[in-house]
Amino acid sequence: MGMRYVDRGPLAQQKGVYFTPEENDECVEILKNWRGPRREALDKGDPKLCPIPEYVAIRVHKICENISHRYNYHRKPYREEMVSDALVNILRYLHTFNPERIGERSQRVNFFSWVTQCVDRSFGSRI
């Protein structure tokens, strides 16, 4: 139930795209600065010391919501619960995202593909 890599090339900049490569790069930069202090806060036992950046959380929610409208999920009667579960799971394990890992195919750090894969797995486990 995996999602396949698709290189859309210049078509990706047309309408219907709900995020841009610039937003991806901005999320990666935010997470590079956030990851270290978050791990320290978790080691101390108080995650409130370093909350999740709002910019990243909004982008993650947007991806979860858009994936829930795909053809294999949009008619499920518990679609909102699927989105909520996926969002909780991703935000719970956001500190495990490695912003230094470069993708084999895209040759860049792709935060949104990581989120998409996590959402797809979470939806599959919910079904």
PDB file of C-alpha atoms in Angstrom:
ATOM      1  CA  MET A   1       0.000   0.000   0.000  1.00  0.00           C
ATOM      2  CA  GLY A   2       2.951   2.257  -0.640  1.00  0.00           C
ATOM      3  CA  MET A   3       2.934   5.383  -2.678  1.00  0.00           C
ATOM      4  CA  ARG A   4       5.173   5.596  -5.722  1.00  0.00           C
ATOM      5  CA  TYR A   5       7.641   8.349  -6.507  1.00  0.00           C
ATOM      6  CA  VAL A   6       6.480  10.536  -9.363  1.00  0.00           C
ATOM      7  CA  ASP A   7       8.639  13.267 -10.827  1.00  0.00           C
ATOM      8  CA  ARG A   8       6.168  15.762 -12.214  1.00  0.00           C
ATOM      9  CA  GLY A   9       8.847  18.162 -13.413  1.00  0.00           C
ATOM     10  CA  PRO A  10       7.579  21.566 -14.533  1.00  0.00           C
ATOM     11  CA  LEU A  11       3.957  20.441 -14.156  1.00  0.00           C
ATOM     12  CA  ALA A  12       4.381  20.544 -10.383  1.00  0.00           C
ATOM     13  CA  GLN A  13       4.318  24.344 -10.449  1.00  0.00           C
ATOM     14  CA  GLN A  14       0.853  24.468 -11.975  1.00  0.00           C
ATOM     15  CA  LYS A  15      -2.449  24.727 -10.127  1.00  0.00           C
ATOM     16  CA  GLY A  16      -3.491  21.926  -7.835  1.00  0.00           C
ATOM     17  CA  VAL A  17      -0.192  21.834  -5.989  1.00  0.00           C
ATOM     18  CA  TYR A  18      -0.752  22.612  -2.330  1.00  0.00           C
ATOM     19  CA  PHE A  19       2.908  23.091  -1.372  1.00  0.00           C
ATOM     20  CA  THR A  20       6.047  24.356  -3.039  1.00  0.00           C
ATOM     21  CA  PRO A  21       9.688  23.286  -2.857  1.00  0.00           C
ATOM     22  CA  GLU A  22      10.406  26.562  -1.048  1.00  0.00           C
ATOM     23  CA  GLU A  23       7.966  25.603   1.712  1.00  0.00           C
ATOM     24  CA  ASN A  24       9.639  22.199   1.939  1.00  0.00           C
ATOM     25  CA  ASP A  25      13.066  23.841   2.312  1.00  0.00           C
ATOM     26  CA  GLU A  26      11.717  26.211   4.945  1.00  0.00           C
ATOM     27  CA  CYS A  27      10.261  23.307   6.943  1.00  0.00           C
ATOM     28  CA  VAL A  28      13.584  21.459   6.742  1.00  0.00           C
ATOM     29  CA  GLU A  29      15.478  24.514   8.021  1.00  0.00           C
ATOM     30  CA  ILE A  30      13.027  24.978  10.888  1.00  0.00           C
ATOM     31  CA  LEU A  31      13.353  21.305  11.827  1.00  0.00           C
ATOM     32  CA  LYS A  32      17.170  21.455  11.715  1.00  0.00           C
ATOM     33  CA  ASN A  33      17.110  24.164  14.379  1.00  0.00           C
ATOM     34  CA  TRP A  34      14.281  22.554  16.373  1.00  0.00           C
ATOM     35  CA  ARG A  35      15.373  18.908  16.506  1.00  0.00           C
ATOM     36  CA  GLY A  36      18.264  19.241  18.986  1.00  0.00           C
ATOM     37  CA  PRO A  37      16.412  21.273  21.626  1.00  0.00           C
ATOM     38  CA  ARG A  38      13.378  18.990  21.251  1.00  0.00           C
ATOM     39  CA  ARG A  39      15.442  15.870  21.974  1.00  0.00           C
ATOM     40  CA  GLU A  40      16.924  17.594  25.043  1.00  0.00           C
ATOM     41  CA  ALA A  41      13.430  18.524  26.238  1.00  0.00           C
ATOM     42  CA  LEU A  42      12.249  14.937  25.766  1.00  0.00           C
ATOM     43  CA  ASP A  43      15.274  13.643  27.687  1.00  0.00           C
ATOM     44  CA  LYS A  44      14.363  15.973  30.555  1.00  0.00           C
ATOM     45  CA  GLY A  45      10.819  14.610  30.425  1.00  0.00           C
ATOM     46  CA  ASP A  46       9.107  17.899  29.596  1.00  0.00           C
ATOM     47  CA  PRO A  47       8.276  18.289  25.874  1.00  0.00           C
ATOM     48  CA  LYS A  48       6.598  21.632  26.614  1.00  0.00           C
ATOM     49  CA  LEU A  49      10.062  23.203  26.851  1.00  0.00           C
ATOM     50  CA  CYS A  50      10.384  23.018  23.059  1.00  0.00           C
ATOM     51  CA  PRO A  51       6.970  22.983  21.339  1.00  0.00           C
ATOM     52  CA  ILE A  52       6.436  21.942  17.732  1.00  0.00           C
ATOM     53  CA  PRO A  53       6.783  24.901  15.331  1.00  0.00           C
ATOM     54  CA  GLU A  54       3.382  26.127  14.196  1.00  0.00           C
ATOM     55  CA  TYR A  55       4.494  26.559  10.570  1.00  0.00           C
ATOM     56  CA  VAL A  56       5.441  22.871  10.345  1.00  0.00           C
ATOM     57  CA  ALA A  57       2.285  21.688  12.123  1.00  0.00           C
ATOM     58  CA  ILE A  58       0.066  23.619   9.708  1.00  0.00           C
ATOM     59  CA  ARG A  59       1.838  22.110   6.689  1.00  0.00           C
ATOM     60  CA  VAL A  60       1.544  18.598   8.145  1.00  0.00           C
ATOM     61  CA  HIS A  61      -2.189  19.089   8.771  1.00  0.00           C
ATOM     62  CA  LYS A  62      -2.662  20.355   5.219  1.00  0.00           C
ATOM     63  CA  ILE A  63      -0.953  17.261   3.783  1.00  0.00           C
ATOM     64  CA  CYS A  64      -3.025  14.929   5.986  1.00  0.00           C
ATOM     65  CA  GLU A  65      -6.233  16.599   4.910  1.00  0.00           C
ATOM     66  CA  ASN A  66      -5.354  16.525   1.203  1.00  0.00           C
ATOM     67  CA  ILE A  67      -4.327  12.861   1.274  1.00  0.00           C
ATOM     68  CA  SER A  68      -7.629  11.989   2.941  1.00  0.00           C
ATOM     69  CA  HIS A  69      -9.392  13.198  -0.226  1.00  0.00           C
ATOM     70  CA  ARG A  70      -7.640  10.594  -2.406  1.00  0.00           C
ATOM     71  CA  TYR A  71      -9.822   8.094  -4.231  1.00  0.00           C
ATOM     72  CA  ASN A  72      -9.113   5.235  -1.803  1.00  0.00           C
ATOM     73  CA  TYR A  73      -9.904   7.236   1.362  1.00  0.00           C
ATOM     74  CA  HIS A  74     -12.513   9.889   0.525  1.00  0.00           C
ATOM     75  CA  ARG A  75     -15.590   7.687   0.998  1.00  0.00           C
ATOM     76  CA  LYS A  76     -14.622   6.313   4.386  1.00  0.00           C
ATOM     77  CA  PRO A  77     -17.149   7.291   7.088  1.00  0.00           C
ATOM     78  CA  TYR A  78     -14.341   7.879   9.615  1.00  0.00           C
ATOM     79  CA  ARG A  79     -12.123  10.056   7.428  1.00  0.00           C
ATOM     80  CA  GLU A  80     -11.793  12.800  10.056  1.00  0.00           C
ATOM     81  CA  GLU A  81     -10.629  10.280  12.651  1.00  0.00           C
ATOM     82  CA  MET A  82      -8.054   8.986  10.166  1.00  0.00           C
ATOM     83  CA  VAL A  83      -6.725  12.521   9.671  1.00  0.00           C
ATOM     84  CA  SER A  84      -6.604  13.114  13.431  1.00  0.00           C
ATOM     85  CA  ASP A  85      -4.771   9.847  14.094  1.00  0.00           C
ATOM     86  CA  ALA A  86      -2.241  10.527  11.342  1.00  0.00           C
ATOM     87  CA  LEU A  87      -1.646  14.053  12.624  1.00  0.00           C
ATOM     88  CA  VAL A  88      -1.100  12.864  16.193  1.00  0.00           C
ATOM     89  CA  ASN A  89       1.284  10.120  15.072  1.00  0.00           C
ATOM     90  CA  ILE A  90       3.361  12.437  12.899  1.00  0.00           C
ATOM     91  CA  LEU A  91       3.617  15.175  15.512  1.00  0.00           C
ATOM     92  CA  ARG A  92       4.466  12.606  18.188  1.00  0.00           C
ATOM     93  CA  TYR A  93       7.409  11.269  16.171  1.00  0.00           C
ATOM     94  CA  LEU A  94       8.421  14.461  14.371  1.00  0.00           C
ATOM     95  CA  HIS A  95      11.724  14.567  16.259  1.00  0.00           C
ATOM     96  CA  THR A  96      12.766  11.338  14.463  1.00  0.00           C
ATOM     97  CA  PHE A  97      12.811  13.073  11.053  1.00  0.00           C
ATOM     98  CA  ASN A  98      16.413  13.352   9.882  1.00  0.00           C
ATOM     99  CA  PRO A  99      16.904  16.690   8.046  1.00  0.00           C
ATOM    100  CA  GLU A 100      20.377  15.628   6.864  1.00  0.00           C
ATOM    101  CA  ARG A 101      19.176  12.581   4.907  1.00  0.00           C
ATOM    102  CA  ILE A 102      19.133  13.182   1.164  1.00  0.00           C
ATOM    103  CA  GLY A 103      16.684  11.214  -0.973  1.00  0.00           C
ATOM    104  CA  GLU A 104      18.059   8.790  -3.545  1.00  0.00           C
ATOM    105  CA  ARG A 105      15.809   9.861  -6.391  1.00  0.00           C
ATOM    106  CA  SER A 106      15.154  13.513  -5.694  1.00  0.00           C
ATOM    107  CA  GLN A 107      18.709  14.294  -4.473  1.00  0.00           C
ATOM    108  CA  ARG A 108      17.348  16.641  -1.813  1.00  0.00           C
ATOM    109  CA  VAL A 109      15.867  16.512   1.665  1.00  0.00           C
ATOM    110  CA  ASN A 110      12.142  16.004   1.184  1.00  0.00           C
ATOM    111  CA  PHE A 111      10.147  16.539   4.364  1.00  0.00           C
ATOM    112  CA  PHE A 112       6.808  16.423   2.602  1.00  0.00           C
ATOM    113  CA  SER A 113       7.476  12.961   1.173  1.00  0.00           C
ATOM    114  CA  TRP A 114       8.311  11.740   4.693  1.00  0.00           C
ATOM    115  CA  VAL A 115       5.012  13.148   5.960  1.00  0.00           C
ATOM    116  CA  THR A 116       3.109  11.641   3.021  1.00  0.00           C
ATOM    117  CA  GLN A 117       4.559   8.211   3.673  1.00  0.00           C
ATOM    118  CA  CYS A 118       3.731   8.431   7.392  1.00  0.00           C
ATOM    119  CA  VAL A 119       0.157   9.520   6.606  1.00  0.00           C
ATOM    120  CA  ASP A 120      -0.321   6.680   4.139  1.00  0.00           C
ATOM    121  CA  ARG A 121       0.898   4.140   6.693  1.00  0.00           C
ATOM    122  CA  SER A 122      -1.274   5.615   9.424  1.00  0.00           C
ATOM    123  CA  PHE A 123      -4.360   5.544   7.196  1.00  0.00           C
ATOM    124  CA  GLY A 124      -3.619   1.948   6.252  1.00  0.00           C
ATOM    125  CA  SER A 125      -3.325   0.872   9.870  1.00  0.00           C
ATOM    126  CA  ARG A 126      -6.572   2.674  10.737  1.00  0.00           C
ATOM    127  CA  ILE A 127      -8.459   0.858   7.987  1.00  0.00           C
TER     128      ILE A 127
END
